CSV table of C-alpha atoms and ligand atoms in Angstrom, one decimal:
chain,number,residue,atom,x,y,z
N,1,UNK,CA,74.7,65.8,115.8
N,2,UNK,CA,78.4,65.6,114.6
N,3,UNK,CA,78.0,68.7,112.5
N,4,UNK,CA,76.3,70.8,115.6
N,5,UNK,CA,79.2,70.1,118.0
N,6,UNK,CA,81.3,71.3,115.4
N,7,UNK,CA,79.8,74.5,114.5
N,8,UNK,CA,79.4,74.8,118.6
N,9,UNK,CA,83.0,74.2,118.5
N,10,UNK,CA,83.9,76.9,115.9
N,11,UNK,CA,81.9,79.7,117.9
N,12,UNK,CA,83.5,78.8,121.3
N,13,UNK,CA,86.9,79.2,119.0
N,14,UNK,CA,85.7,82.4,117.4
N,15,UNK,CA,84.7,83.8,120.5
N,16,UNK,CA,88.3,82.7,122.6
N,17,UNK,CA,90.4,84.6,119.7
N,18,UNK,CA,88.0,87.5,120.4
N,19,UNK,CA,89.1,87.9,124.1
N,20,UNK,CA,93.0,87.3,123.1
N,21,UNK,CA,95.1,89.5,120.6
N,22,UNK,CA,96.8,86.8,118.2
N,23,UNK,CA,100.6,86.7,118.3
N,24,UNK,CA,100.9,88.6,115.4
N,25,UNK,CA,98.7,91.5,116.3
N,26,UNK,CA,99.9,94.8,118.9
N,27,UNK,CA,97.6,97.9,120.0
N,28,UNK,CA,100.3,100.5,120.1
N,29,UNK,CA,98.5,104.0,122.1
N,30,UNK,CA,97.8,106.9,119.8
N,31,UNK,CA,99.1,110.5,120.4
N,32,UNK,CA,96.6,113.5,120.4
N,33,UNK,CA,96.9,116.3,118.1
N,34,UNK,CA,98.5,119.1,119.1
N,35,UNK,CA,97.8,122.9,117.8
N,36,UNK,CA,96.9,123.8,114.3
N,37,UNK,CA,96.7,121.2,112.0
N,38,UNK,CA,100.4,121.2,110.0
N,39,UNK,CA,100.7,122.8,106.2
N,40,UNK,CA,102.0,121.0,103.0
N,41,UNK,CA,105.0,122.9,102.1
N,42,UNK,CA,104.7,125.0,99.1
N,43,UNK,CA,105.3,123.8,95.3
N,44,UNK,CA,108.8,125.7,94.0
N,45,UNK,CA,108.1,127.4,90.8
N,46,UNK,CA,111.9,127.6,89.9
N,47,UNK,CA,112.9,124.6,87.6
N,48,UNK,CA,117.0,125.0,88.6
N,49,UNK,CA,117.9,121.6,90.1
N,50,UNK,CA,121.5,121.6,91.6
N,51,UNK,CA,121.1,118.9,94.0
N,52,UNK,CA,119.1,115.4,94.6
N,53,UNK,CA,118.5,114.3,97.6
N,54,UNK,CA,116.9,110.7,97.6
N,55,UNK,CA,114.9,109.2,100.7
N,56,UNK,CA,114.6,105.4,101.5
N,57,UNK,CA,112.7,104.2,103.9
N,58,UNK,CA,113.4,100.5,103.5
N,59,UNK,CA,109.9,98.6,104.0
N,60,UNK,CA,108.1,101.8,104.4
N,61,UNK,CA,104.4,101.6,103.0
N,62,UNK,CA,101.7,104.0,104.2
N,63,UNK,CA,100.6,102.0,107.0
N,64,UNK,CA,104.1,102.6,108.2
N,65,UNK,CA,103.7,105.9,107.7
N,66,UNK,CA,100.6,106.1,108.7
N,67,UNK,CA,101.3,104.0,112.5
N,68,UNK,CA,104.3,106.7,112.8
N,69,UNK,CA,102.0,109.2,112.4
N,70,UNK,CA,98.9,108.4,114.7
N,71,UNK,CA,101.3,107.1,117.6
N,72,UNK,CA,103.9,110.3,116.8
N,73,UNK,CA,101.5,113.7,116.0
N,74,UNK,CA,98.1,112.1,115.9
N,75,UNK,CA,95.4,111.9,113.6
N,76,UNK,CA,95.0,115.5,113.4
N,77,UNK,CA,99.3,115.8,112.8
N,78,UNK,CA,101.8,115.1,109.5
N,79,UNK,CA,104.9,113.6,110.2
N,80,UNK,CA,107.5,115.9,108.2
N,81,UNK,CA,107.7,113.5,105.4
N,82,UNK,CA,103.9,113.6,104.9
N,83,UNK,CA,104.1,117.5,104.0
N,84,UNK,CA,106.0,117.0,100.9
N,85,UNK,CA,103.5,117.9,98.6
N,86,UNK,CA,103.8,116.1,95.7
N,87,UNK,CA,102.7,112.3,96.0
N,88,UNK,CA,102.7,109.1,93.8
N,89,UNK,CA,102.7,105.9,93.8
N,90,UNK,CA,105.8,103.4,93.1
N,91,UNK,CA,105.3,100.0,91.2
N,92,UNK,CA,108.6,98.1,93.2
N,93,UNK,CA,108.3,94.2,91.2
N,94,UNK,CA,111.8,92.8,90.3
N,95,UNK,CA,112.8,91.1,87.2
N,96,UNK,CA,112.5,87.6,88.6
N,97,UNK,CA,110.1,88.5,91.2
N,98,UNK,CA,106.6,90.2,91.8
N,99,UNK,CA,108.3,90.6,95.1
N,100,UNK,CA,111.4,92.5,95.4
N,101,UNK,CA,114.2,92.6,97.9
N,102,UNK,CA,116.4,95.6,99.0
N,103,UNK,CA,119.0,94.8,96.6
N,104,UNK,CA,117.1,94.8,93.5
N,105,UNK,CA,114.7,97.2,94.4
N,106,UNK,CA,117.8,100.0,95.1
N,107,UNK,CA,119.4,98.9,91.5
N,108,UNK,CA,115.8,100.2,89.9
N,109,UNK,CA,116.4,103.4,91.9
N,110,UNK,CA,120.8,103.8,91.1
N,111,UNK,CA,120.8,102.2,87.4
N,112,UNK,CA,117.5,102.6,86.1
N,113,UNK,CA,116.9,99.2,85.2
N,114,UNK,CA,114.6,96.3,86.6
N,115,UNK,CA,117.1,93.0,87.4
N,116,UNK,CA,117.1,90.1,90.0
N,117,UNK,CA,116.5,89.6,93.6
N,118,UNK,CA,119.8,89.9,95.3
N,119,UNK,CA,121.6,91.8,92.6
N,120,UNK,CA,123.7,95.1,93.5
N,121,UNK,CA,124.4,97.4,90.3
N,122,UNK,CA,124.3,94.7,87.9
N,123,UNK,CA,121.8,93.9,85.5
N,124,UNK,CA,119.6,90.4,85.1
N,125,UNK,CA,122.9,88.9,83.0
N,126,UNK,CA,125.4,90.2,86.0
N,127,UNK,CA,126.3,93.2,83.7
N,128,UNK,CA,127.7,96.0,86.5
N,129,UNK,CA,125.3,99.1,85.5
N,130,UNK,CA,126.1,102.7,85.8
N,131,UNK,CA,124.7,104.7,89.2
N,132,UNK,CA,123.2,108.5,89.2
N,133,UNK,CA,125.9,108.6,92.2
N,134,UNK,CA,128.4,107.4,89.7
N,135,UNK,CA,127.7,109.5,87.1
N,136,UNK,CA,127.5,112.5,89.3
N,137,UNK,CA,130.8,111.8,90.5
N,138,UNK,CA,131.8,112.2,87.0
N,139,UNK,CA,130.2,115.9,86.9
N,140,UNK,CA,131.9,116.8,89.4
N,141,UNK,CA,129.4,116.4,92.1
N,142,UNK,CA,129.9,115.8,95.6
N,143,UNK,CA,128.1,112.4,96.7
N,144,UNK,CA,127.2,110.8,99.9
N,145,UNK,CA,125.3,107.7,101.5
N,146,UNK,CA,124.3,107.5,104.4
N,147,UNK,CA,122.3,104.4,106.4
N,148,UNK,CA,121.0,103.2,110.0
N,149,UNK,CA,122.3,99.8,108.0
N,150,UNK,CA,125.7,98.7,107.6
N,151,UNK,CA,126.5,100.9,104.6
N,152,UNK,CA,127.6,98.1,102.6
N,153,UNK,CA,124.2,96.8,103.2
N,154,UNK,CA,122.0,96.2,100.1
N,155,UNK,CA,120.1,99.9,99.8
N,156,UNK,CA,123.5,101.5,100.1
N,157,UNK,CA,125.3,99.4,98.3
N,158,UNK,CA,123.4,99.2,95.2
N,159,UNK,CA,124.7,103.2,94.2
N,160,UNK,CA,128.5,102.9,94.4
N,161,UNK,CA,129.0,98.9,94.1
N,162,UNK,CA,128.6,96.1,91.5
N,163,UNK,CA,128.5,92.8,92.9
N,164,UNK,CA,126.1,89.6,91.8
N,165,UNK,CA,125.2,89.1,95.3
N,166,UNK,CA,124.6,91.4,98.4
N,167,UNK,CA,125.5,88.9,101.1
N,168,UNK,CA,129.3,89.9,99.0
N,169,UNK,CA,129.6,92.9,101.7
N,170,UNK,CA,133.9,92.4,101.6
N,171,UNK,CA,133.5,92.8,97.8
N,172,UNK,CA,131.3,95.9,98.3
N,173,UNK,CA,133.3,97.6,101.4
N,174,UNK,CA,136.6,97.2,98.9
N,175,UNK,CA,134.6,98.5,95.6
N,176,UNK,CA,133.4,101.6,98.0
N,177,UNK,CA,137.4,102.5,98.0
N,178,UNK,CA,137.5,103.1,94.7
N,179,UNK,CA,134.0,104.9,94.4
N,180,UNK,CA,134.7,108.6,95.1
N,181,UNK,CA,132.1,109.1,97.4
N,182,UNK,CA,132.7,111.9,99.5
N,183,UNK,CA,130.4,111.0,102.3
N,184,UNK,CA,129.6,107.4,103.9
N,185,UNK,CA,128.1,107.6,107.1
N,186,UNK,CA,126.8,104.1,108.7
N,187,UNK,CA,127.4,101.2,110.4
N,188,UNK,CA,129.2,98.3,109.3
N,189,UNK,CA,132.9,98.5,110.7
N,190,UNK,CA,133.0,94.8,110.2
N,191,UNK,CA,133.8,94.6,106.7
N,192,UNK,CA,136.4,97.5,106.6
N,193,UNK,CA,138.7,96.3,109.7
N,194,UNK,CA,141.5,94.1,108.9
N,195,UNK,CA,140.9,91.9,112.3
N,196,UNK,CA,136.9,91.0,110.6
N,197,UNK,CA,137.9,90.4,107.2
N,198,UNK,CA,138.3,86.9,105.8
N,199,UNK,CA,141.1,89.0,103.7
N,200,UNK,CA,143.0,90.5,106.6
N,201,UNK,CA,143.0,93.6,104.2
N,202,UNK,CA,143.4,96.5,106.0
N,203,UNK,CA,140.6,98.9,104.2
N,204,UNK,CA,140.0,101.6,107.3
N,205,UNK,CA,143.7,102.1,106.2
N,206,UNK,CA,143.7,102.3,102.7
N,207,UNK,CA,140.4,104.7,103.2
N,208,UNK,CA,142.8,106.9,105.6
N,209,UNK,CA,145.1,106.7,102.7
N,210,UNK,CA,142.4,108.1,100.5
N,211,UNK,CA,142.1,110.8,102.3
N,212,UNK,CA,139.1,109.5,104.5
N,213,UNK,CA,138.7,110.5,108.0
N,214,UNK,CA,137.5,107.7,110.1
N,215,UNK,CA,134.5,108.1,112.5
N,216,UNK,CA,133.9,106.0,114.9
N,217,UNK,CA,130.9,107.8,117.1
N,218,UNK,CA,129.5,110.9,117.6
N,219,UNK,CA,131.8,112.7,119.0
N,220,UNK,CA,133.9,112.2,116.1
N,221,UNK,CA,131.5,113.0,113.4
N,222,UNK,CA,131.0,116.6,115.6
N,223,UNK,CA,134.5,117.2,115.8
N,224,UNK,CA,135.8,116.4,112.3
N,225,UNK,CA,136.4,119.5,109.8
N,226,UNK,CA,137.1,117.2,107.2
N,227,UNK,CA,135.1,117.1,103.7
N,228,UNK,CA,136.0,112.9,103.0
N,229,UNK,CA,134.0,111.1,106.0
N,230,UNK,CA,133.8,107.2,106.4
N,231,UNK,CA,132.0,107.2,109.7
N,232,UNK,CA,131.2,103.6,111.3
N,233,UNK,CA,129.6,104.0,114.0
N,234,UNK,CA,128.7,99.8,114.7
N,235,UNK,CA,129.8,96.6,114.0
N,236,UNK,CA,126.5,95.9,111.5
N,237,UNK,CA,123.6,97.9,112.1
N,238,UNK,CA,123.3,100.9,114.2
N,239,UNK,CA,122.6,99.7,117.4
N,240,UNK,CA,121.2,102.9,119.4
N,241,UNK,CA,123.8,102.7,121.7
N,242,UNK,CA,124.8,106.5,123.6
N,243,UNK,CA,127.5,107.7,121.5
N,244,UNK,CA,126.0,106.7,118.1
N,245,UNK,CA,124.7,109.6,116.1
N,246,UNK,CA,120.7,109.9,115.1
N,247,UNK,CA,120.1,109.8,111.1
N,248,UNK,CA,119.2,113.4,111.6
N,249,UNK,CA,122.6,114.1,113.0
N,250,UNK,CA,124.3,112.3,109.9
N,251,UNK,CA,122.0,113.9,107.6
N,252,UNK,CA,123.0,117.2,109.1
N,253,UNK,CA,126.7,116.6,108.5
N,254,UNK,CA,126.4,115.3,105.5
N,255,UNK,CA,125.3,118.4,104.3
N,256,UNK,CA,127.1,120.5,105.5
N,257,UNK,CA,129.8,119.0,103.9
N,258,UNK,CA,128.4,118.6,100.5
N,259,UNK,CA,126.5,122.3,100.2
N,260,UNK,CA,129.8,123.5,99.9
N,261,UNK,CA,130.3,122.1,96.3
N,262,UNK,CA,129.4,124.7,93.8
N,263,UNK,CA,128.2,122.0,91.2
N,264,UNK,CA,126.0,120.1,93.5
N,265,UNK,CA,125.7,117.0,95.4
N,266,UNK,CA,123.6,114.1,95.4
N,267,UNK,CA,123.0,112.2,98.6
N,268,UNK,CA,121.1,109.2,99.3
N,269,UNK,CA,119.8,108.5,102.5
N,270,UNK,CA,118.0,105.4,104.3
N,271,UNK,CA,116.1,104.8,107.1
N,272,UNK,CA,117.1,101.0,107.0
N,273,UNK,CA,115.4,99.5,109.8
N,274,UNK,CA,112.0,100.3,109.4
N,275,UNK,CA,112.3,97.3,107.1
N,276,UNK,CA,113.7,95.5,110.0
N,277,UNK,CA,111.3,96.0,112.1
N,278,UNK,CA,109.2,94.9,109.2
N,279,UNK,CA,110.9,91.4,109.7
N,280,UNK,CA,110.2,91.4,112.9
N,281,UNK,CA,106.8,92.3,113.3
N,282,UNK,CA,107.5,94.6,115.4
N,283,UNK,CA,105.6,97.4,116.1
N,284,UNK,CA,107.9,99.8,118.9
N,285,UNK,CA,110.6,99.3,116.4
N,286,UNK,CA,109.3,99.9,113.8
N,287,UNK,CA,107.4,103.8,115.5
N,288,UNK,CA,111.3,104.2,116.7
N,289,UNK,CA,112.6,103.8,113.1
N,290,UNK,CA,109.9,106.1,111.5
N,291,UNK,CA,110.8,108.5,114.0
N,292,UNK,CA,114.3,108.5,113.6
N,293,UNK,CA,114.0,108.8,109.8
N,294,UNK,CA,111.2,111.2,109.9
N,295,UNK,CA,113.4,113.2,112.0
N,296,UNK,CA,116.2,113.1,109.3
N,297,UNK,CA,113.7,114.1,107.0
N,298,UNK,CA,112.6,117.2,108.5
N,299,UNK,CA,116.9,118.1,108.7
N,300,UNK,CA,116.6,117.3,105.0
N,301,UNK,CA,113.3,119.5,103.8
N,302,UNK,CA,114.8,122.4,106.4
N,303,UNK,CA,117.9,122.4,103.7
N,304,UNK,CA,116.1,122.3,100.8
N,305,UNK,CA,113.7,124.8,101.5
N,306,UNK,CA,116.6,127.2,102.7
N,307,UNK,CA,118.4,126.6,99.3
N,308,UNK,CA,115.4,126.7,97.3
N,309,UNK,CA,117.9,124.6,94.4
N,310,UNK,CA,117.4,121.1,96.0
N,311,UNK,CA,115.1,118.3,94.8
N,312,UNK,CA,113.8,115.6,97.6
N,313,UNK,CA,112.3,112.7,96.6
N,314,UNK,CA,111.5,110.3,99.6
N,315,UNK,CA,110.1,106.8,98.6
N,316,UNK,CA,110.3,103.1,99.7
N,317,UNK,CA,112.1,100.1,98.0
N,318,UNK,CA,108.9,98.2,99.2
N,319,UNK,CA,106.5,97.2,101.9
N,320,UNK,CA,108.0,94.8,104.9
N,321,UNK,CA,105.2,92.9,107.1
N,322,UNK,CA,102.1,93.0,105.0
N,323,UNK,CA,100.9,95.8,107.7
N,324,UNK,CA,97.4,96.7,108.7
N,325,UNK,CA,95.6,99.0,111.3
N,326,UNK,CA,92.7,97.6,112.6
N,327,UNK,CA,90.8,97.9,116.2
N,328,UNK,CA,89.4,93.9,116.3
N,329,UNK,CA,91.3,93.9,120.0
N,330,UNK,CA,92.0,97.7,120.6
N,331,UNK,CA,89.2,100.2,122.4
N,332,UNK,CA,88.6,103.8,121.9
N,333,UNK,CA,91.7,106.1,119.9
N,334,UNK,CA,94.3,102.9,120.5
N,335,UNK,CA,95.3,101.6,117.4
N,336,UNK,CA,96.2,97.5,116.4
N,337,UNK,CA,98.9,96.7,114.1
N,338,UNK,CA,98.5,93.4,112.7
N,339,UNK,CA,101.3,91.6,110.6
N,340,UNK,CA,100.3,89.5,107.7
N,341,UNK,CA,103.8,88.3,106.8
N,342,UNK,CA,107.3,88.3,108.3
N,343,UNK,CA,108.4,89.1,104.5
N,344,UNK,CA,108.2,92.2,101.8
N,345,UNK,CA,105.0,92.8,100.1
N,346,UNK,CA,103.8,93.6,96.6
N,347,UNK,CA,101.7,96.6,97.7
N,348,UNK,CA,102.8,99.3,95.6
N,349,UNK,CA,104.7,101.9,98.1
N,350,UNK,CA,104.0,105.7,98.1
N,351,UNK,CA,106.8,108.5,96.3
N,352,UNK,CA,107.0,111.9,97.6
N,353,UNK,CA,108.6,115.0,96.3
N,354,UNK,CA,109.9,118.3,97.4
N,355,UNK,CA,111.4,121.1,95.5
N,356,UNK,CA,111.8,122.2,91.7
N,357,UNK,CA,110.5,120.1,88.9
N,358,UNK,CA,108.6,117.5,92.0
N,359,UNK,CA,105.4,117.7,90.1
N,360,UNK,CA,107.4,115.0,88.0
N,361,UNK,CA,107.0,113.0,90.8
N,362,UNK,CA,103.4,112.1,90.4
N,363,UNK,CA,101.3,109.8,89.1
N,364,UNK,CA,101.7,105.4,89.3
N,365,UNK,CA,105.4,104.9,88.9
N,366,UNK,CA,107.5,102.2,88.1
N,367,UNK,CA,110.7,102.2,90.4
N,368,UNK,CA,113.2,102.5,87.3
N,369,UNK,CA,111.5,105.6,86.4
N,370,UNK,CA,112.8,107.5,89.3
N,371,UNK,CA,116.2,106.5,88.8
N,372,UNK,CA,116.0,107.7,85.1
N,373,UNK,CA,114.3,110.9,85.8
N,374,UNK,CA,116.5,112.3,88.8
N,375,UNK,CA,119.2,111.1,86.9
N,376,UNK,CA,117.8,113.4,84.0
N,377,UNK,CA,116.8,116.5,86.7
N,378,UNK,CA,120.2,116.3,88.0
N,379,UNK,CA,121.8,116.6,84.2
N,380,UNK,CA,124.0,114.2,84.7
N,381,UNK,CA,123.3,112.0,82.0
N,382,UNK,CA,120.4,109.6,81.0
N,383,UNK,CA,120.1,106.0,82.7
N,384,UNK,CA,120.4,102.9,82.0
N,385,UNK,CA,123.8,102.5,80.9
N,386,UNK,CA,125.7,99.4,81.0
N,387,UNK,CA,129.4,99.1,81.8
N,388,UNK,CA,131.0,96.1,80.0
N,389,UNK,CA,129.6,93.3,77.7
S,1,ZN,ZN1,113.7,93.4,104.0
């Protein structure tokens, strides 16, 4: 008798959860297709590589990608970034953890080099490690980062800083002084201004020094005709506030600027708060995010196609949220997003490519490998290196 009320209980449970989504689950409406269904762009037979462009979206898997998609251009559509038409997989473990963070996972992508959850251009010992963006600089190159984070947040900061930890974002603001980066476009005035730091050190001025012009919204980053940007355009993280610029707008500038050097640029560019959105488990964020980076993306492959010279590789530093689509609680075309975790995952995350030598791009990929090779593509000299002993 004990063992039937509790099997009646179970089905009377089963059957509640049935009429109520769970906290962690959202039905998010689904767009219809529109026209004809969208081409991959074309492979480039030239092998010339003068720029890299590198795409991050932080915490972006494919059901990212794919939830952006149905609830952007519909099942029938392809989000810019999905007409890249090379494709691979990305193997993103850390090398103290199956499960990386930002910070480790950007160090595979700048140094080349697998090392420890937390760590920003240094190796597992705390040895700084060279950065693509660093040895570009030393070409020659023009370089540029550009995020919807602070840019001294953990993606960014891992190609022109060396620090043990990334919640060190004074350390990383000061080491950007000294970096040669021609472009930083972000948020994060906090750690430059003189009134925030627990230094008092006045780093927007030393910048100005530098030659930096200092952007504080959109307007500014329109107006300016200079070629060394250090645009802040919120205290942390861009907040979407009127005045900001979109990604697309600072991708746009960006390269503008850096097209004009005859040896080549390499930018790297995040959408930083799909990952956030990740965190939160939430699911209008998160299709604001993907939209706001896909639209950067499209800015992005529009260059690259024009200048036919200019590999894109878009990837993730892993999955955020442990996200699924499912239709337990949605009807018809809507589509349910349920969360399995408010942290990363281990799920590998997908690599993309555009442009010459992107078939290079394909196949199951560890994250220091693309690191090494763009490194390589861009001729700027072979990764990893290590800086002191
Ligand atoms: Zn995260």
């Amino acid at each position: 008798m004990k063992k039937l009320s509790s099997i009646l209980f179970i089905t009377l449970l089963t059957v509640a959860c049935q009429q109520t989504e769970p906290e962690n689950t959202e039905v998010i409406s689904v767009m219809e297709s529109e026209g004809s269904v969208p081409e991959l762009l074309p492979l480039v037979e030239t092998n010339t590589i003068k720029n890299v462009i590198l795409l991050i979206g932080d915490g972006t898997g494919l059901a990212q990608i794919t939830a952006g998609q149905y609830a952007i251009v519909g099942p029938d559509g392809l989000l810019h970034m999905q007409t890249m038409p090379v494709t691979g997989f990305v193997k993103t473990h850390s090398s103290d953890n199956l499960i990386t963070d930002s910070a480790s996972g950007a160090t595979a992508y700048s140094c080349g080099l697998k090392t420890y959850n937390g760590a920003i251009g240094v190796d597992p010992n705390q040895v700084p490690c060279k950065t693509i963006l660093e040895l570009a600089e030393e070409k020659g190159l023009s370089t540029g980062l550009i995020s919807t984070s602070s840019i001294t947040h953990a993606t960014p900061a891992s190609f022109a800083a060396h620090v043990e930890q990334r919640s060190m974002q004074e350390e990383i603001a000061a080491d950007f002084l000294d970096s040669g980066v021609e472009v930083f476009l972000g948020g994060g005035v906090q750690w430059f201004s003189e009134n925030q730091r627990s230094d008092s050190l006045d780093l927007l001025g030393q910048f100005e020094e530098a030659g930096y012009q200092i952007l504080m919204n959109e307007q500014d980053l329109q107006n300016s005709d200079s070629d060394r940007l250090l645009g802040l355009f919120a205290e942390d993280g861009m907040e979407r506030n009127e005045g900001e610029p979109s990604t697309a707008t600072m991708a746009q500038k960006a390269l503008d600027i850096m097209s004009k050097d005859e040896d080549g640029f390499f930018l790297m560019l995040e959408g930083s708060q799909i990952d956030w959105a990740g965190h939160g488990n939430d699911s209008e964020y998160l299709l604001r995010e993907v939209e706001d980076f896909d639209n950067a993306v499209k800015a992005v492959l529009d260059f690259a196609r024009e200048d036919g010279e200019t590999l894109v590789v878009l990837t993730a530093d892993h999955e955020t949220g442990g996200m699924t689509l499912q239709q337990q609680y949605a009807d018809g075309d809507s589509l349910e997003i349920y969360w399995t975790t408010s942290y990363h995952t281990g799920t590998p995350v997908p690599l993309m490519a555009y442009g010459p030598r992107a078939l290079e791009f394909m196949g199951w990929r560890d994250n220091t490998y693309v690191g090494q090779k763009l490194s390589e593509l861009l001729q700027v000299g072979e990764l990893p290196v290590l800086l002191e002993d």
